Amino acid sequence: SLRQLLSADAGAAVILTAMIDDPSGYGRIVRDDSGALLQIVEHRDASAAERAICEVNSGMMCAPAKMLRDHLAAIAERHAKAEIYLTDVIESARERGQPVAAIACQSWREILGANDRRQLAQLERFCQQQRAGVLMDAGAMLADPDRIDIRGPLEVDTDVFIDINCVFESSNHLAAGCQIGAGCVLTNCRLGPGTIVHPHSVLDGVRSDGPCDIGPFARLRPGTHLGPNTRIGNFVETKNVHFGAGSKANHLSYLGDALVGSSVNVGAGVITCNYDGVNKHQTTIGDGAFIGSDSQLVAPVHIGAGAVIGAGSTITHDTPDDRLVVSRSRQRVVEGWNRPIKKS
């Protein structure tokens, strides 16, 4: 609408108007029988007939600066509150035979102002509804267009599904067939075709190359790159990690600064100890490796292809391919031990 206003006759005074069902409080646009603009009448100064007009002034005007200077000097104090109205420029210009025009905006919502936080929230929701409409026109299915927040560019391909209360920050792209579950937050993500993000997952700077399965309650941080058919489960955190095709970390793990091969299984509670208090170090895991639950991989370290790390192991040295590696204390029974008794 503003571009349309700016492209109007360069020598005319042009105002932007809107049609509103309830125009109370707005200046009314008065036209003659031919539809030409005559004047703008403020609500408090309007007659009953003028108040019945639903076309209102947006408060936006485009005019040559010299024209404005000439007419402002001539405007008289002749209104209900002895105020000088900028809108009188229109009537003054018309009386001098100078061109004036009015252009209606595409939607009355565009001209609404915010005088308090309630109105500001209403404007935000109008904006979000408009952006939701653009997504649906592009082929996305929204569970509820009134419950989505888009805070930057969001591109979608066909057959994308977005559930309620999702937030998209910065720039995101969802390829065909992506599904985003309820309550997810995505920032700077590019998700490949068929990627599914289950509810309440937080993704930042994530890239997936194909159909991946993420969450629920997953936290994927910048630098996470998922190969096709990767599975990242609930309460898994990743940062600066590349997963090969078909690899999975299903539960309760932290993987940072790691290069994970294809078809790797990461058990519950596995941690890559990548930070020594000063520097970050990388862990590499070969194709087909199995990392048993509750293991710690102390970087820098390399896990061989096909290797199996026994549950509860702390790995501090590189391991060979296709071998079982176990690092844990020997289990023993303590004879003569009794459970403590609470003293009276």
Short mmCIF file of C-alpha atoms in Angstrom, two decimals:
data_model
loop_
_atom_site.label_atom_id
_atom_site.label_comp_id
_atom_site.label_asym_id
_atom_site.label_seq_id
_atom_site.Cartn_x
_atom_site.Cartn_y
_atom_site.Cartn_z
CA SER A 1 0.00 0.00 0.00
CA LEU A 2 2.83 2.42 0.77
CA ARG A 3 4.50 1.63 -2.56
CA GLN A 4 1.19 2.38 -4.27
CA LEU A 5 0.98 5.68 -2.39
CA LEU A 6 4.52 6.67 -3.36
CA SER A 7 3.96 5.83 -7.00
CA ALA A 8 0.98 8.20 -7.29
CA ASP A 9 1.11 11.56 -9.10
CA ALA A 10 4.31 13.27 -7.96
CA GLY A 11 2.69 16.69 -8.11
CA ALA A 12 -0.40 15.83 -6.06
CA ALA A 13 -1.23 15.55 -2.39
CA VAL A 14 -2.26 11.92 -1.95
CA ILE A 15 -3.64 10.33 1.19
CA LEU A 16 -4.01 6.67 2.10
CA THR A 17 -7.52 5.66 3.18
CA ALA A 18 -9.26 2.53 4.46
CA MET A 19 -12.77 1.17 4.70
CA ILE A 20 -13.70 0.32 8.32
CA ASP A 21 -16.99 -1.06 9.61
CA ASP A 22 -16.71 1.00 12.80
CA PRO A 23 -14.97 4.27 11.86
CA SER A 24 -15.43 5.95 15.25
CA GLY A 25 -12.57 8.26 16.10
CA TYR A 26 -11.17 8.44 12.59
CA GLY A 27 -11.26 11.35 10.17
CA ARG A 28 -13.82 10.77 7.42
CA ILE A 29 -13.09 10.96 3.70
CA VAL A 30 -15.64 13.24 2.03
CA ARG A 31 -16.04 12.82 -1.74
CA ASP A 32 -18.27 14.50 -4.30
CA ASP A 33 -20.86 12.73 -6.44
CA SER A 34 -18.19 11.74 -8.96
CA GLY A 35 -16.02 10.19 -6.26
CA ALA A 36 -13.41 12.94 -6.28
CA LEU A 37 -11.82 13.81 -2.94
CA LEU A 38 -13.21 16.97 -1.32
CA GLN A 39 -11.87 17.05 2.23
CA ILE A 40 -11.07 15.16 5.41
CA VAL A 41 -13.37 15.85 8.37
CA GLU A 42 -12.23 14.85 11.84
CA HIS A 43 -14.67 12.76 13.89
CA ARG A 44 -15.36 15.47 16.47
CA ASP A 45 -16.14 18.00 13.75
CA ALA A 46 -18.21 15.70 11.54
CA SER A 47 -21.95 15.96 11.02
CA ALA A 48 -24.22 12.95 11.48
CA ALA A 49 -24.14 12.30 7.72
CA GLU A 50 -20.35 12.56 7.64
CA ARG A 51 -20.00 10.21 10.63
CA ALA A 52 -21.93 7.60 8.65
CA ILE A 53 -19.07 7.48 6.13
CA CYS A 54 -16.94 4.34 6.55
CA GLU A 55 -13.94 5.48 4.50
CA VAL A 56 -11.39 6.94 6.90
CA ASN A 57 -8.06 8.71 6.85
CA SER A 58 -5.07 6.50 7.66
CA GLY A 59 -2.95 9.45 8.74
CA MET A 60 -0.49 8.79 5.91
CA MET A 61 0.00 11.43 3.23
CA CYS A 62 2.41 11.83 0.34
CA ALA A 63 2.91 15.32 -1.10
CA PRO A 64 5.67 17.60 -2.46
CA ALA A 65 7.42 19.40 0.37
CA LYS A 66 6.91 22.82 -1.26
CA MET A 67 3.16 22.24 -1.48
CA LEU A 68 3.03 21.35 2.20
CA ARG A 69 4.99 24.45 3.21
CA ASP A 70 2.69 26.72 1.17
CA HIS A 71 -0.53 25.31 2.59
CA LEU A 72 0.55 24.89 6.21
CA ALA A 73 1.12 28.61 6.47
CA ALA A 74 -2.46 29.26 5.32
CA ILE A 75 -4.34 26.77 7.47
CA ALA A 76 -6.55 28.52 10.04
CA GLU A 77 -7.43 27.49 13.57
CA ARG A 78 -11.07 26.70 12.93
CA HIS A 79 -11.86 23.36 14.54
CA ALA A 80 -13.53 22.02 17.66
CA LYS A 81 -10.38 22.22 19.78
CA ALA A 82 -8.80 25.21 18.05
CA GLU A 83 -6.17 22.89 16.61
CA ILE A 84 -4.38 23.13 13.29
CA TYR A 85 -5.00 19.97 11.27
CA LEU A 86 -2.48 18.71 8.74
CA THR A 87 -5.40 17.13 6.90
CA ASP A 88 -6.64 20.61 5.94
CA VAL A 89 -3.88 20.63 3.36
CA ILE A 90 -6.19 18.55 1.15
CA GLU A 91 -9.06 21.04 1.21
CA SER A 92 -6.69 23.99 0.82
CA ALA A 93 -5.01 22.41 -2.21
CA ARG A 94 -8.35 21.58 -3.83
CA GLU A 95 -9.59 25.16 -3.36
CA ARG A 96 -6.47 26.39 -5.19
CA GLY A 97 -7.07 23.98 -8.05
CA GLN A 98 -4.11 21.77 -7.18
CA PRO A 99 -4.40 17.99 -7.62
CA VAL A 100 -5.44 15.85 -4.65
CA ALA A 101 -6.23 12.14 -4.51
CA ALA A 102 -7.07 9.33 -2.13
CA ILE A 103 -5.89 5.73 -2.47
CA ALA A 104 -7.50 2.93 -0.45
CA CYS A 105 -5.14 0.44 1.22
CA GLN A 106 -5.55 -3.28 0.72
CA SER A 107 -6.81 -3.95 4.24
CA TRP A 108 -8.05 -1.72 7.04
CA ARG A 109 -5.81 -3.65 9.44
CA GLU A 110 -2.77 -2.06 7.81
CA ILE A 111 -3.57 1.37 9.22
CA LEU A 112 -4.38 0.44 12.79
CA GLY A 113 -2.29 2.13 15.48
CA ALA A 114 -1.19 0.94 18.91
CA ASN A 115 -1.84 3.15 21.90
CA ASP A 116 -1.32 0.43 24.52
CA ARG A 117 0.04 -3.10 24.87
CA ARG A 118 -3.36 -4.65 24.24
CA GLN A 119 -3.61 -2.94 20.84
CA LEU A 120 0.00 -3.81 20.06
CA ALA A 121 -0.75 -7.48 20.70
CA GLN A 122 -3.79 -7.22 18.43
CA LEU A 123 -1.64 -5.77 15.64
CA GLU A 124 0.90 -8.56 16.07
CA ARG A 125 -1.85 -11.14 15.75
CA PHE A 126 -3.18 -9.48 12.58
CA CYS A 127 0.33 -9.65 11.13
CA GLN A 128 0.70 -13.31 12.10
CA GLN A 129 -2.66 -14.18 10.53
CA GLN A 130 -1.55 -12.54 7.31
CA ARG A 131 1.72 -14.50 7.28
CA ALA A 132 -0.13 -17.71 8.12
CA GLY A 133 -2.29 -17.12 5.07
CA VAL A 134 0.81 -16.84 2.89
CA LEU A 135 2.06 -20.20 4.22
CA MET A 136 -1.24 -21.91 3.49
CA ASP A 137 -1.29 -20.44 -0.01
CA ALA A 138 2.15 -22.00 -0.50
CA GLY A 139 0.80 -25.44 0.36
CA ALA A 140 1.31 -25.73 4.13
CA MET A 141 -1.34 -27.13 6.47
CA LEU A 142 -1.63 -25.23 9.76
CA ALA A 143 -3.51 -26.90 12.60
CA ASP A 144 -4.64 -23.44 13.75
CA PRO A 145 -3.60 -20.29 11.83
CA ASP A 146 -4.29 -18.22 14.95
CA ARG A 147 -1.66 -20.08 16.99
CA ILE A 148 1.63 -19.62 15.17
CA ASP A 149 4.43 -17.07 15.54
CA ILE A 150 6.63 -16.30 12.55
CA ARG A 151 9.50 -13.98 13.47
CA GLY A 152 11.49 -13.98 10.25
CA PRO A 153 11.45 -15.45 6.75
CA LEU A 154 9.79 -18.87 6.64
CA GLU A 155 9.76 -20.78 3.35
CA VAL A 156 7.67 -23.92 2.96
CA ASP A 157 7.29 -26.46 0.19
CA THR A 158 4.13 -28.43 -0.43
CA ASP A 159 2.42 -30.70 2.11
CA VAL A 160 4.17 -29.23 5.16
CA PHE A 161 2.22 -29.60 8.40
CA ILE A 162 2.65 -27.22 11.35
CA ASP A 163 0.87 -27.93 14.62
CA ILE A 164 -0.21 -25.32 17.18
CA ASN A 165 1.98 -22.90 19.15
CA CYS A 166 5.12 -23.25 17.03
CA VAL A 167 7.64 -20.39 16.86
CA PHE A 168 9.87 -19.75 13.84
CA GLU A 169 12.71 -17.29 14.45
CA SER A 170 15.21 -15.82 12.01
CA SER A 171 15.22 -17.67 8.65
CA ASN A 172 13.82 -21.20 8.20
CA HIS A 173 13.05 -23.51 5.30
CA LEU A 174 10.81 -26.58 5.49
CA ALA A 175 11.01 -28.94 2.53
CA ALA A 176 8.10 -30.97 1.18
CA GLY A 177 6.38 -33.25 3.66
CA CYS A 178 7.97 -31.83 6.83
CA GLN A 179 5.89 -32.13 9.99
CA ILE A 180 6.42 -29.81 12.95
CA GLY A 181 4.78 -30.87 16.21
CA ALA A 182 3.08 -28.67 18.76
CA GLY A 183 5.14 -26.20 20.75
CA CYS A 184 8.36 -26.46 18.74
CA VAL A 185 10.82 -23.57 18.35
CA LEU A 186 12.91 -23.43 15.16
CA THR A 187 15.68 -20.91 14.51
CA ASN A 188 17.76 -20.81 11.31
CA CYS A 189 16.86 -24.35 10.28
CA ARG A 190 16.77 -26.06 6.88
CA LEU A 191 14.87 -29.31 7.15
CA GLY A 192 14.93 -31.81 4.30
CA PRO A 193 11.95 -33.59 2.74
CA GLY A 194 9.97 -35.76 5.13
CA THR A 195 11.66 -34.59 8.33
CA ILE A 196 9.42 -34.96 11.37
CA VAL A 197 9.94 -32.84 14.49
CA HIS A 198 7.88 -34.12 17.40
CA PRO A 199 6.33 -31.77 20.00
CA HIS A 200 8.28 -29.40 22.24
CA SER A 201 11.62 -29.68 20.50
CA VAL A 202 14.00 -26.73 20.16
CA LEU A 203 16.12 -26.57 17.00
CA ASP A 204 18.72 -23.89 16.29
CA GLY A 205 20.89 -23.92 13.19
CA VAL A 206 19.89 -27.48 12.25
CA ARG A 207 20.13 -29.01 8.79
CA SER A 208 18.60 -32.32 7.77
CA ASP A 209 19.23 -33.97 4.42
CA GLY A 210 16.17 -36.17 4.19
CA PRO A 211 13.50 -37.93 6.23
CA CYS A 212 14.68 -37.61 9.83
CA ASP A 213 12.84 -38.14 13.11
CA ILE A 214 13.47 -35.64 15.91
CA GLY A 215 12.12 -35.40 19.45
CA PRO A 216 9.91 -35.01 21.35
CA PHE A 217 11.74 -32.74 23.79
CA ALA A 218 14.97 -32.70 21.79
CA ARG A 219 17.39 -29.77 21.81
CA LEU A 220 19.50 -29.48 18.69
CA ARG A 221 21.97 -26.61 18.74
CA PRO A 222 23.95 -24.83 16.00
CA GLY A 223 26.07 -26.98 13.74
CA THR A 224 23.83 -30.05 13.96
CA HIS A 225 23.68 -31.78 10.56
CA LEU A 226 21.50 -34.86 10.19
CA GLY A 227 21.90 -37.34 7.36
CA PRO A 228 18.86 -39.11 5.93
CA ASN A 229 16.92 -41.47 8.22
CA THR A 230 18.61 -40.13 11.34
CA ARG A 231 16.73 -40.53 14.62
CA ILE A 232 17.23 -38.07 17.51
CA GLY A 233 14.99 -38.95 20.44
CA ASN A 234 13.66 -37.37 23.60
CA PHE A 235 15.93 -35.34 25.88
CA VAL A 236 18.89 -35.55 23.53
CA GLU A 237 21.10 -32.48 23.11
CA THR A 238 23.47 -31.99 20.19
CA LYS A 239 25.88 -29.25 19.16
CA ASN A 240 28.23 -29.12 16.18
CA VAL A 241 27.55 -32.75 15.33
CA HIS A 242 27.28 -34.49 11.96
CA PHE A 243 25.20 -37.68 11.92
CA GLY A 244 25.59 -40.10 9.06
CA ALA A 245 22.65 -41.82 7.40
CA GLY A 246 20.60 -44.10 9.61
CA SER A 247 22.33 -43.22 12.89
CA LYS A 248 20.32 -42.74 16.05
CA ALA A 249 20.53 -41.37 19.58
CA ASN A 250 17.20 -42.19 21.15
CA HIS A 251 17.36 -41.05 24.77
CA LEU A 252 18.97 -38.74 27.28
CA SER A 253 22.32 -38.05 25.64
CA TYR A 254 24.66 -35.13 24.99
CA LEU A 255 26.72 -35.16 21.79
CA GLY A 256 28.96 -32.18 21.11
CA ASP A 257 31.75 -31.62 18.56
CA ALA A 258 31.33 -35.09 17.11
CA LEU A 259 31.48 -36.76 13.71
CA VAL A 260 29.14 -39.74 13.82
CA GLY A 261 29.25 -42.24 10.98
CA SER A 262 26.33 -44.04 9.39
CA SER A 263 24.18 -46.69 11.16
CA VAL A 264 25.61 -45.80 14.58
CA ASN A 265 23.56 -46.51 17.72
CA VAL A 266 24.12 -44.18 20.68
CA GLY A 267 22.63 -45.56 23.89
CA ALA A 268 20.85 -43.69 26.66
CA GLY A 269 22.93 -41.42 28.85
CA VAL A 270 25.96 -41.27 26.54
CA ILE A 271 28.08 -38.12 26.76
CA THR A 272 30.87 -36.83 24.57
CA CYS A 273 33.20 -35.04 26.98
CA ASN A 274 34.27 -32.42 24.47
CA TYR A 275 35.29 -29.50 26.71
CA ASP A 276 38.34 -29.49 28.95
CA GLY A 277 37.56 -26.15 30.54
CA VAL A 278 39.46 -24.18 27.92
CA ASN A 279 39.24 -25.87 24.51
CA LYS A 280 36.78 -28.02 22.58
CA HIS A 281 37.84 -31.42 21.22
CA GLN A 282 36.29 -33.72 18.63
CA THR A 283 34.95 -37.24 18.93
CA THR A 284 34.69 -39.43 15.81
CA ILE A 285 32.58 -42.58 15.73
CA GLY A 286 33.00 -45.02 12.86
CA ASP A 287 30.21 -46.53 10.79
CA GLY A 288 28.13 -49.18 12.50
CA ALA A 289 29.52 -48.58 15.99
CA PHE A 290 27.39 -49.28 19.08
CA ILE A 291 27.85 -47.01 22.11
CA GLY A 292 26.43 -48.64 25.23
CA SER A 293 24.29 -46.73 27.69
CA ASP A 294 25.82 -44.39 30.26
CA SER A 295 29.21 -44.27 28.54
CA GLN A 296 31.51 -41.24 28.43
CA LEU A 297 33.68 -40.59 25.38
CA VAL A 298 36.51 -38.31 26.50
CA ALA A 299 37.63 -36.27 23.51
CA PRO A 300 39.75 -36.21 21.49
CA VAL A 301 38.96 -39.84 20.81
CA HIS A 302 38.16 -42.14 17.87
CA ILE A 303 35.73 -45.06 18.08
CA GLY A 304 36.42 -47.65 15.40
CA ALA A 305 33.91 -48.76 12.80
CA GLY A 306 31.75 -51.60 14.07
CA ALA A 307 33.14 -51.23 17.60
CA VAL A 308 30.94 -51.96 20.62
CA ILE A 309 31.41 -49.88 23.75
CA GLY A 310 30.11 -51.71 26.80
CA ALA A 311 27.57 -49.89 28.94
CA GLY A 312 28.97 -47.68 31.67
CA SER A 313 32.41 -47.33 30.08
CA THR A 314 34.67 -44.29 30.19
CA ILE A 315 36.66 -44.23 26.95
CA THR A 316 39.84 -42.15 26.97
CA HIS A 317 41.80 -43.81 24.15
CA ASP A 318 41.06 -44.67 20.53
CA THR A 319 39.38 -48.05 20.01
CA PRO A 320 39.91 -50.55 17.15
CA ASP A 321 37.32 -51.56 14.58
CA ASP A 322 34.88 -54.39 15.28
CA ARG A 323 35.97 -55.01 18.88
CA LEU A 324 34.20 -54.92 22.22
CA VAL A 325 35.68 -52.33 24.57
CA VAL A 326 34.74 -52.18 28.25
CA SER A 327 36.07 -49.79 30.87
CA ARG A 328 34.42 -50.11 34.25
CA SER A 329 35.17 -51.09 37.86
CA ARG A 330 34.81 -54.77 38.78
CA GLN A 331 31.55 -55.54 40.57
CA ARG A 332 31.93 -56.94 44.07
CA VAL A 333 29.82 -57.74 47.11
CA VAL A 334 30.86 -56.10 50.38
CA GLU A 335 30.57 -58.66 53.14
CA GLY A 336 29.49 -57.61 56.62
CA TRP A 337 27.71 -54.47 55.42
CA ASN A 338 24.43 -53.49 57.09
CA ARG A 339 21.94 -50.83 56.13
CA PRO A 340 22.16 -47.82 58.49
CA ILE A 341 19.46 -47.60 61.19
CA LYS A 342 17.91 -44.25 62.02
CA LYS A 343 18.76 -43.18 65.56
CA SER A 344 15.81 -42.46 67.86
#
